[in-house]
PDB file of N, CA and C in Angstrom:
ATOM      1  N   UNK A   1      85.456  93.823  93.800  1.00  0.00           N
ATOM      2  CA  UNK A   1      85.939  95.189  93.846  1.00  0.00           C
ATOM      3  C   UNK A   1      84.756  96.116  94.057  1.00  0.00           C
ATOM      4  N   UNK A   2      84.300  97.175  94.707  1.00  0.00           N
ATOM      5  CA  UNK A   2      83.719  98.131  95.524  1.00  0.00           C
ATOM      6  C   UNK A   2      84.812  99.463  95.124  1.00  0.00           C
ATOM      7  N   UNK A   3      83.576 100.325  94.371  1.00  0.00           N
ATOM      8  CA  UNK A   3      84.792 101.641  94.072  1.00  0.00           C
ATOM      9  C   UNK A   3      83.832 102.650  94.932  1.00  0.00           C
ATOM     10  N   UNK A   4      83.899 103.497  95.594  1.00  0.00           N
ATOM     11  CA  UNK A   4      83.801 104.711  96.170  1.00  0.00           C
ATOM     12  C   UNK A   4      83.683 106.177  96.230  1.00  0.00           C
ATOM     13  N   UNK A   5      83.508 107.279  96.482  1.00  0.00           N
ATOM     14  CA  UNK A   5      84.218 108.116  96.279  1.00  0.00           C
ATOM     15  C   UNK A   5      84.139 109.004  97.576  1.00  0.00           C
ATOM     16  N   UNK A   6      85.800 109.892  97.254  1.00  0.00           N
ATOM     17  CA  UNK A   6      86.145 109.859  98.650  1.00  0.00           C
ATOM     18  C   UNK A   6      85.278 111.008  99.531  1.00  0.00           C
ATOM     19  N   UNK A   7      85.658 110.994 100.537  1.00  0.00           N
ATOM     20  CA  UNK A   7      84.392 111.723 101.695  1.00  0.00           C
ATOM     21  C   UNK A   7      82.957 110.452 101.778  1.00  0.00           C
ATOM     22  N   UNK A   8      83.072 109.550 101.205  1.00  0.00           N
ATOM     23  CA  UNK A   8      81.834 108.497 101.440  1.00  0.00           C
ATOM     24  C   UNK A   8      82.348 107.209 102.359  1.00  0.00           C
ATOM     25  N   UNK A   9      83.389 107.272 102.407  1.00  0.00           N
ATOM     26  CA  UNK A   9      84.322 106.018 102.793  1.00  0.00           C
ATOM     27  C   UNK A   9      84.908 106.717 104.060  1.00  0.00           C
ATOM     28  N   UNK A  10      85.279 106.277 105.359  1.00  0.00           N
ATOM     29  CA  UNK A  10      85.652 106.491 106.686  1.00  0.00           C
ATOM     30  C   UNK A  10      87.450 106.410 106.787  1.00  0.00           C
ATOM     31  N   UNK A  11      88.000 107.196 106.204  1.00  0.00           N
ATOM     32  CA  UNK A  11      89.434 106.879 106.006  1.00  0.00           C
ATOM     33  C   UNK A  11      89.680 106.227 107.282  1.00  0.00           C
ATOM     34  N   UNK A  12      89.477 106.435 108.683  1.00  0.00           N
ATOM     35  CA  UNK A  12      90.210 105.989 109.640  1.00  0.00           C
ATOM     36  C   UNK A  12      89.253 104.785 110.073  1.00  0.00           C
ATOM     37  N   UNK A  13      88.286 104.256 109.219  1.00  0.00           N
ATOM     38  CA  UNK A  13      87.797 102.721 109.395  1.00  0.00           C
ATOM     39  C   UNK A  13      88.312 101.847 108.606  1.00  0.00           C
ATOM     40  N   UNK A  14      88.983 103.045 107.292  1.00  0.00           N
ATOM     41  CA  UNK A  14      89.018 102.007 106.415  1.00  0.00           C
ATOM     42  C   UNK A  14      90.634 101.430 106.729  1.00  0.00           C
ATOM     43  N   UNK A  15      91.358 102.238 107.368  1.00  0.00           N
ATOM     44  CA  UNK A  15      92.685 101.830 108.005  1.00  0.00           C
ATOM     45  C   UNK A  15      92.636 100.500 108.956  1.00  0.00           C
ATOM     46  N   UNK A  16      91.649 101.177 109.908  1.00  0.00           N
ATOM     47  CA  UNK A  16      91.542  99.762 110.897  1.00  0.00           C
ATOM     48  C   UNK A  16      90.771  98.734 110.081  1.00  0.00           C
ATOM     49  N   UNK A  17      90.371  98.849 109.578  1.00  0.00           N
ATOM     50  CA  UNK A  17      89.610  97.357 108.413  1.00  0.00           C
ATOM     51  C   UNK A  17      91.115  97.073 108.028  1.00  0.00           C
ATOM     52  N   UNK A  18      91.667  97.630 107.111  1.00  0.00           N
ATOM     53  CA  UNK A  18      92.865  97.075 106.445  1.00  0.00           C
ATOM     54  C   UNK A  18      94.180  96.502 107.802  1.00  0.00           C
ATOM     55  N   UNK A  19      94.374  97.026 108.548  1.00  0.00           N
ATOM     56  CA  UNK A  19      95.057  96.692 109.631  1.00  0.00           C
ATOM     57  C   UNK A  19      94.301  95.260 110.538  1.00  0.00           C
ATOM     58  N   UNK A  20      92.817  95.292 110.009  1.00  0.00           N
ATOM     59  CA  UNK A  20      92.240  94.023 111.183  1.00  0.00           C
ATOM     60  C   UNK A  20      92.023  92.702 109.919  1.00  0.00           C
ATOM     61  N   UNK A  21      92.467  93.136 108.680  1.00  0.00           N
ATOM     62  CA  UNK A  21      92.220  91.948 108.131  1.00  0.00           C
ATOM     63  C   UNK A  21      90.531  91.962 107.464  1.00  0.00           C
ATOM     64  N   UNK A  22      89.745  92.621 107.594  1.00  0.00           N
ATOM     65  CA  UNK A  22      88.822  92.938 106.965  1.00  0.00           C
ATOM     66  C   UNK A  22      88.739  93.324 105.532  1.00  0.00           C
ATOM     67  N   UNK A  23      89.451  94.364 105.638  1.00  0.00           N
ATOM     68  CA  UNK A  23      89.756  94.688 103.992  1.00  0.00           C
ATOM     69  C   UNK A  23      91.175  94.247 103.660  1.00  0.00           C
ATOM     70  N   UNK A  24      91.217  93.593 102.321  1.00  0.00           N
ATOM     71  CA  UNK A  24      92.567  93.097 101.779  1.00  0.00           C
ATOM     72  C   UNK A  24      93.247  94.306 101.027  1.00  0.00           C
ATOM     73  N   UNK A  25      92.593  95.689 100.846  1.00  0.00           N
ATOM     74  CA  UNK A  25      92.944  96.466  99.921  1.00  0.00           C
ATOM     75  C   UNK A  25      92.252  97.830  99.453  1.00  0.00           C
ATOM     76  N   UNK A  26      92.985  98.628  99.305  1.00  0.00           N
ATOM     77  CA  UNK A  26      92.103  99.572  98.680  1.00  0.00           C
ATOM     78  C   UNK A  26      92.638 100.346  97.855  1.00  0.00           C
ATOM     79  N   UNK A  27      92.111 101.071  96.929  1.00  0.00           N
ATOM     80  CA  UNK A  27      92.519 101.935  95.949  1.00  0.00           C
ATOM     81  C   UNK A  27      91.818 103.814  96.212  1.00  0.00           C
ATOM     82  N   UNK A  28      92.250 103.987  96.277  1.00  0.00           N
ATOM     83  CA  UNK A  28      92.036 105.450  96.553  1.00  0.00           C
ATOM     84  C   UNK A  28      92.061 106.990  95.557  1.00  0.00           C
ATOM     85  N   UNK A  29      91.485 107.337  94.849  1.00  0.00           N
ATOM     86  CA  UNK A  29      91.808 108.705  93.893  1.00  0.00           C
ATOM     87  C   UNK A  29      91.317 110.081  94.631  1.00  0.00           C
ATOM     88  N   UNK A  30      90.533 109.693  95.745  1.00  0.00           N
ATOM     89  CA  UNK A  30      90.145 111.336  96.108  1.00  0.00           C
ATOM     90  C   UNK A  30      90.106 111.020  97.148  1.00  0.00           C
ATOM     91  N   UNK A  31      90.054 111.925  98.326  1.00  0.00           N
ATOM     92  CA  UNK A  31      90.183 111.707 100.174  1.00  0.00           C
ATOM     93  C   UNK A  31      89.554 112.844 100.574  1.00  0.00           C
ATOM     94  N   UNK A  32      89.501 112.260 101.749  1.00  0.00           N
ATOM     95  CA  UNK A  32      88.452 113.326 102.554  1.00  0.00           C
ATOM     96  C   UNK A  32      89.400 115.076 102.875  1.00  0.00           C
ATOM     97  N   UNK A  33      90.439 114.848 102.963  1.00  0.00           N
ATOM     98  CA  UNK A  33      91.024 116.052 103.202  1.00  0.00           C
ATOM     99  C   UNK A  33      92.108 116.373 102.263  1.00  0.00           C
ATOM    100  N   UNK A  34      91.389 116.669 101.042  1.00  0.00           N
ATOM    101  CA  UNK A  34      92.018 117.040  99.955  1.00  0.00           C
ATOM    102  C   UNK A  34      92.615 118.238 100.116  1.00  0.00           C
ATOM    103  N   UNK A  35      93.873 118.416  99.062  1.00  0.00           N
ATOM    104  CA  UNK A  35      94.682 118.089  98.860  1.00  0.00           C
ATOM    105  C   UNK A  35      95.700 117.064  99.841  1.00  0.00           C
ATOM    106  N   UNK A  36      95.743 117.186 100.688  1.00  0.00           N
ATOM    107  CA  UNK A  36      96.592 116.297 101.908  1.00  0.00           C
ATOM    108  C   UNK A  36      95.957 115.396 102.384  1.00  0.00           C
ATOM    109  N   UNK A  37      96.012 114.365 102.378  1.00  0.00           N
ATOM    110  CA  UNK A  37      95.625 112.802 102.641  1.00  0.00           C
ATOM    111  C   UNK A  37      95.834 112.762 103.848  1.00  0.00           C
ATOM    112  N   UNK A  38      95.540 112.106 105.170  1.00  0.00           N
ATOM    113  CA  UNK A  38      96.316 111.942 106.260  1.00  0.00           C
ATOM    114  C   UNK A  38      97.222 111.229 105.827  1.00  0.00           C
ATOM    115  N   UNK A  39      98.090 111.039 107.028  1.00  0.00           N
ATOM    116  CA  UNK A  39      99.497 110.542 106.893  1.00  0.00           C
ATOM    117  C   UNK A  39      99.152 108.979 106.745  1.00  0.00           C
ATOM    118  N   UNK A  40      98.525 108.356 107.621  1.00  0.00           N
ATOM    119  CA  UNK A  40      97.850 107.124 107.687  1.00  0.00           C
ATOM    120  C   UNK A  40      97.540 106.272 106.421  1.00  0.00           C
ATOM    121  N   UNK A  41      97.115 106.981 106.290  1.00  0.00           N
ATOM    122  CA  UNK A  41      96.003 106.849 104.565  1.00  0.00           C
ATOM    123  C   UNK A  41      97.446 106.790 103.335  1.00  0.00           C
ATOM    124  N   UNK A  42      98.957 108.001 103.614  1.00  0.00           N
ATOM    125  CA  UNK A  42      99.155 107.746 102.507  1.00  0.00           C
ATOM    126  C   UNK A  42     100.653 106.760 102.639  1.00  0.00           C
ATOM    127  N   UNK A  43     100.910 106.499 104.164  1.00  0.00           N
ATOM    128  CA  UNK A  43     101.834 105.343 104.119  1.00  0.00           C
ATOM    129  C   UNK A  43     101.796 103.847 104.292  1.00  0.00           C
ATOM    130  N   UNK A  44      99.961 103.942 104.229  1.00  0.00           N
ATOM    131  CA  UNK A  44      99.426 102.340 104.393  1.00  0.00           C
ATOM    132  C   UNK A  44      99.922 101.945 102.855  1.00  0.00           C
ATOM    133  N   UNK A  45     100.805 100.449 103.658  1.00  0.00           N
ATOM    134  CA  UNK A  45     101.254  99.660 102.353  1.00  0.00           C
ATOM    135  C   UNK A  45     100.014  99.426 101.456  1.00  0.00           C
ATOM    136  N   UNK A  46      98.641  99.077 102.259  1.00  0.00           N
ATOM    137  CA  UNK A  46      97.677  98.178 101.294  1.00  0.00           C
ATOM    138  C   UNK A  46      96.655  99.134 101.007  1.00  0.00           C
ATOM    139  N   UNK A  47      97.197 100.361 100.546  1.00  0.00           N
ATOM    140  CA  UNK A  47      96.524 101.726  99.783  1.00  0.00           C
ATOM    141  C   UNK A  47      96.953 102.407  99.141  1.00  0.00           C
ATOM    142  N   UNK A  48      96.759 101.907  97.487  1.00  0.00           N
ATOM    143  CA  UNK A  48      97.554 102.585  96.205  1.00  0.00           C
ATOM    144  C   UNK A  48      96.561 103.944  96.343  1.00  0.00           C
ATOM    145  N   UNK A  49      97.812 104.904  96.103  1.00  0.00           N
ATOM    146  CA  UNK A  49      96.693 106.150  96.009  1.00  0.00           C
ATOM    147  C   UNK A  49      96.904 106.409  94.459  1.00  0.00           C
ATOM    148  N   UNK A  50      96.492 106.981  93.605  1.00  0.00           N
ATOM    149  CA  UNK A  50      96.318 107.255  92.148  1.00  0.00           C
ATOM    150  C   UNK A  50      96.151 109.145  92.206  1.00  0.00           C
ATOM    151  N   UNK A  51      96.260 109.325  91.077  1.00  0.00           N
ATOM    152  CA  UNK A  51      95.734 110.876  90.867  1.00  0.00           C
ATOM    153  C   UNK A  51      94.095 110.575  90.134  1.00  0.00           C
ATOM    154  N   UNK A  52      93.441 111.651  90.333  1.00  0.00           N
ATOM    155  CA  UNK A  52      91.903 111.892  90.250  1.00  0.00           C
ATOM    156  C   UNK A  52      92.076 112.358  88.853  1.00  0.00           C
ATOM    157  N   UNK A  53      91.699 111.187  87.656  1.00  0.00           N
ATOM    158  CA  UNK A  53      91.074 111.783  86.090  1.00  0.00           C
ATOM    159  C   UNK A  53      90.115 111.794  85.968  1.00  0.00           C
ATOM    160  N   UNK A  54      88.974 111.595  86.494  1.00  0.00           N
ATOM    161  CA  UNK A  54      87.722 111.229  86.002  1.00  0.00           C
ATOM    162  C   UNK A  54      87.331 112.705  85.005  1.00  0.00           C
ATOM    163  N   UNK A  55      88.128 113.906  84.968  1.00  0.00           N
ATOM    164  CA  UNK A  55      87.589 114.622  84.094  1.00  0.00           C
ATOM    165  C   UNK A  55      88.888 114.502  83.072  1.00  0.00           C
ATOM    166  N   UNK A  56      89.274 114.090  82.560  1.00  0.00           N
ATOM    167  CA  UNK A  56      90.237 113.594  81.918  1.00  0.00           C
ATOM    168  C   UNK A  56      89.590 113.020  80.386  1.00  0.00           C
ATOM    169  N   UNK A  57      88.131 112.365  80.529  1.00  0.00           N
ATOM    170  CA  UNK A  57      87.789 112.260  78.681  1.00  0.00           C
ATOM    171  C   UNK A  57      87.715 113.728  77.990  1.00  0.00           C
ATOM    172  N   UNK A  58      87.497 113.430  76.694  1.00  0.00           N
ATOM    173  CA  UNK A  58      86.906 114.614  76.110  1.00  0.00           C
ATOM    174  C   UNK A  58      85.812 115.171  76.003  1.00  0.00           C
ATOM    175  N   UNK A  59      84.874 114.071  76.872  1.00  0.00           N
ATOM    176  CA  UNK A  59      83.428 114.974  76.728  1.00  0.00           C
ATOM    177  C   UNK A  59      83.895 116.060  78.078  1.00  0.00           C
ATOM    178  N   UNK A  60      83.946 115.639  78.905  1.00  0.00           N
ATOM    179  CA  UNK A  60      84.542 116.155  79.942  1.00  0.00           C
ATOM    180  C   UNK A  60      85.053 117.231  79.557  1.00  0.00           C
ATOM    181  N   UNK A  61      86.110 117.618  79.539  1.00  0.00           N
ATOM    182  CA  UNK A  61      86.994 118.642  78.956  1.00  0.00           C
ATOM    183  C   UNK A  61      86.116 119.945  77.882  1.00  0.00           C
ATOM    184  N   UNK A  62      85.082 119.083  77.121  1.00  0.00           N
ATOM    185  CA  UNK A  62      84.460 119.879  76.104  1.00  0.00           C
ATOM    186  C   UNK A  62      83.380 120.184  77.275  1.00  0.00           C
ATOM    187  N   UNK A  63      82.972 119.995  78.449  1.00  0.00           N
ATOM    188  CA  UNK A  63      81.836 120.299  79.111  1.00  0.00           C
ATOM    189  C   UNK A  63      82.258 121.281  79.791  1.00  0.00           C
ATOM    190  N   UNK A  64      83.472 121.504  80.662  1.00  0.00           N
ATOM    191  CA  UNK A  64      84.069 121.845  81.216  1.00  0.00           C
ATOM    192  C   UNK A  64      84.343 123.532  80.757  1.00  0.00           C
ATOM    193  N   UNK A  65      85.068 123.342  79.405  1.00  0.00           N
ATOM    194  CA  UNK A  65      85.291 124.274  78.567  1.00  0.00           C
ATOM    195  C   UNK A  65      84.320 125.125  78.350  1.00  0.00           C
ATOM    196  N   UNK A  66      82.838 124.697  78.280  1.00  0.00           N
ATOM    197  CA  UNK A  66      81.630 125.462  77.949  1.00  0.00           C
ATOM    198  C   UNK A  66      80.773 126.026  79.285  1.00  0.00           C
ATOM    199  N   UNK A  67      81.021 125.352  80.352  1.00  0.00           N
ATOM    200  CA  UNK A  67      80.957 125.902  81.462  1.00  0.00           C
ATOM    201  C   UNK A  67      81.811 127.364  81.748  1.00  0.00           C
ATOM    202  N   UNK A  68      83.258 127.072  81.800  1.00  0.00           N
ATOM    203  CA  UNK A  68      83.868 128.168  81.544  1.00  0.00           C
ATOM    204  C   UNK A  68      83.883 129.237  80.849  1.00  0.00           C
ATOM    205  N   UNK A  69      83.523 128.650  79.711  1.00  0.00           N
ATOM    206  CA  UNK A  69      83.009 130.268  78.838  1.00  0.00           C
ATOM    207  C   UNK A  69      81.971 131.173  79.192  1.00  0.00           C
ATOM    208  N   UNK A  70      80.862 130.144  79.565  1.00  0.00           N
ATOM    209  CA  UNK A  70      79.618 130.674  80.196  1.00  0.00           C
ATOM    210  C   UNK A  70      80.076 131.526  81.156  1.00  0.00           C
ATOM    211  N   UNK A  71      80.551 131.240  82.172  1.00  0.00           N
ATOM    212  CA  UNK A  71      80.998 131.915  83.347  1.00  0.00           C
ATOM    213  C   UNK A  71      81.430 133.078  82.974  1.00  0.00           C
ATOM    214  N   UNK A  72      82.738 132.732  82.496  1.00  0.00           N
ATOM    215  CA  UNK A  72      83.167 134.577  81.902  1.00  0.00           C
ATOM    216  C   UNK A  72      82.405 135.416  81.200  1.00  0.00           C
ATOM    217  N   UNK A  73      82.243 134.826  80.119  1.00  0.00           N
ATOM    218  CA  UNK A  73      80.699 135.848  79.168  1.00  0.00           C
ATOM    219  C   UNK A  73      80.473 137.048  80.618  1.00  0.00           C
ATOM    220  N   UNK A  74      78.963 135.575  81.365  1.00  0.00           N
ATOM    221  CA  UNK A  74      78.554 136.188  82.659  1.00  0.00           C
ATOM    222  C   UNK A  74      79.165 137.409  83.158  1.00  0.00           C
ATOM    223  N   UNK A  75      80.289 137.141  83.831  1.00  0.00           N
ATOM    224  CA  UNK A  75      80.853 138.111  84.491  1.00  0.00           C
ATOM    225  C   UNK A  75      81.314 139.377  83.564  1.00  0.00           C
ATOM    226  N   UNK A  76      81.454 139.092  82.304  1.00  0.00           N
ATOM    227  CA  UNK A  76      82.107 140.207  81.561  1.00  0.00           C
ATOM    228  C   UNK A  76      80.622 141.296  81.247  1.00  0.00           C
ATOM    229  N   UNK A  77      79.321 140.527  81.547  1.00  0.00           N
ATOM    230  CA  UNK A  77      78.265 140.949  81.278  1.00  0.00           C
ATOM    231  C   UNK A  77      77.556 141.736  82.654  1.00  0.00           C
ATOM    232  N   UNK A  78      78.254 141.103  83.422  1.00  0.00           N
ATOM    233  CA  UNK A  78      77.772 141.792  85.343  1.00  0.00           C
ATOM    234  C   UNK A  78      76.748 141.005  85.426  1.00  0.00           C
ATOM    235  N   UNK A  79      76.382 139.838  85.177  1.00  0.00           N
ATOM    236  CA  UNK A  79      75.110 139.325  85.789  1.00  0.00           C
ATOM    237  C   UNK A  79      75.071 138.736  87.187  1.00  0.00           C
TER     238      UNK A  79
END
């Protein structure tokens, strides 16, 4: 298994790989033309697409959160 992330991976190589027998499979959480996947990409049988958690722990979320505060402060401050 080979994980990725998307915009690094050639969606329309990785089709013809999967169509030539090269690749047996792929798993997919992010794409090059986010929000909308090509069409290609999202009716290939041998490409589970998933939704994108990777910010989904709680450090995450608590990092996230403190970023955000920062930001506003900022702006409430005019910097």
């Amino acid at each position: 298994m080979h994980l990725v992330r998307g915009g690094v991976v050639d969606e329309v190589a990785l089709v013809e790989a999967l169509d030539e027998g090269k690749v047996l499979f792929a798993g997919l959480d992010v794409f090059e033309n986010e929000p909308t996947p090509a069409i290609k990409v999202l009716m290939n049988p041998k490409i589970s697409l998933t939704p994108h958690i990777g910010a989904a722990t709680n450090e995450a979320q608590d990092r996230i959160g403190t970023e955000l505060a920062e930001q506003i402060i900022s702006l409430l401050k005019n910097e």
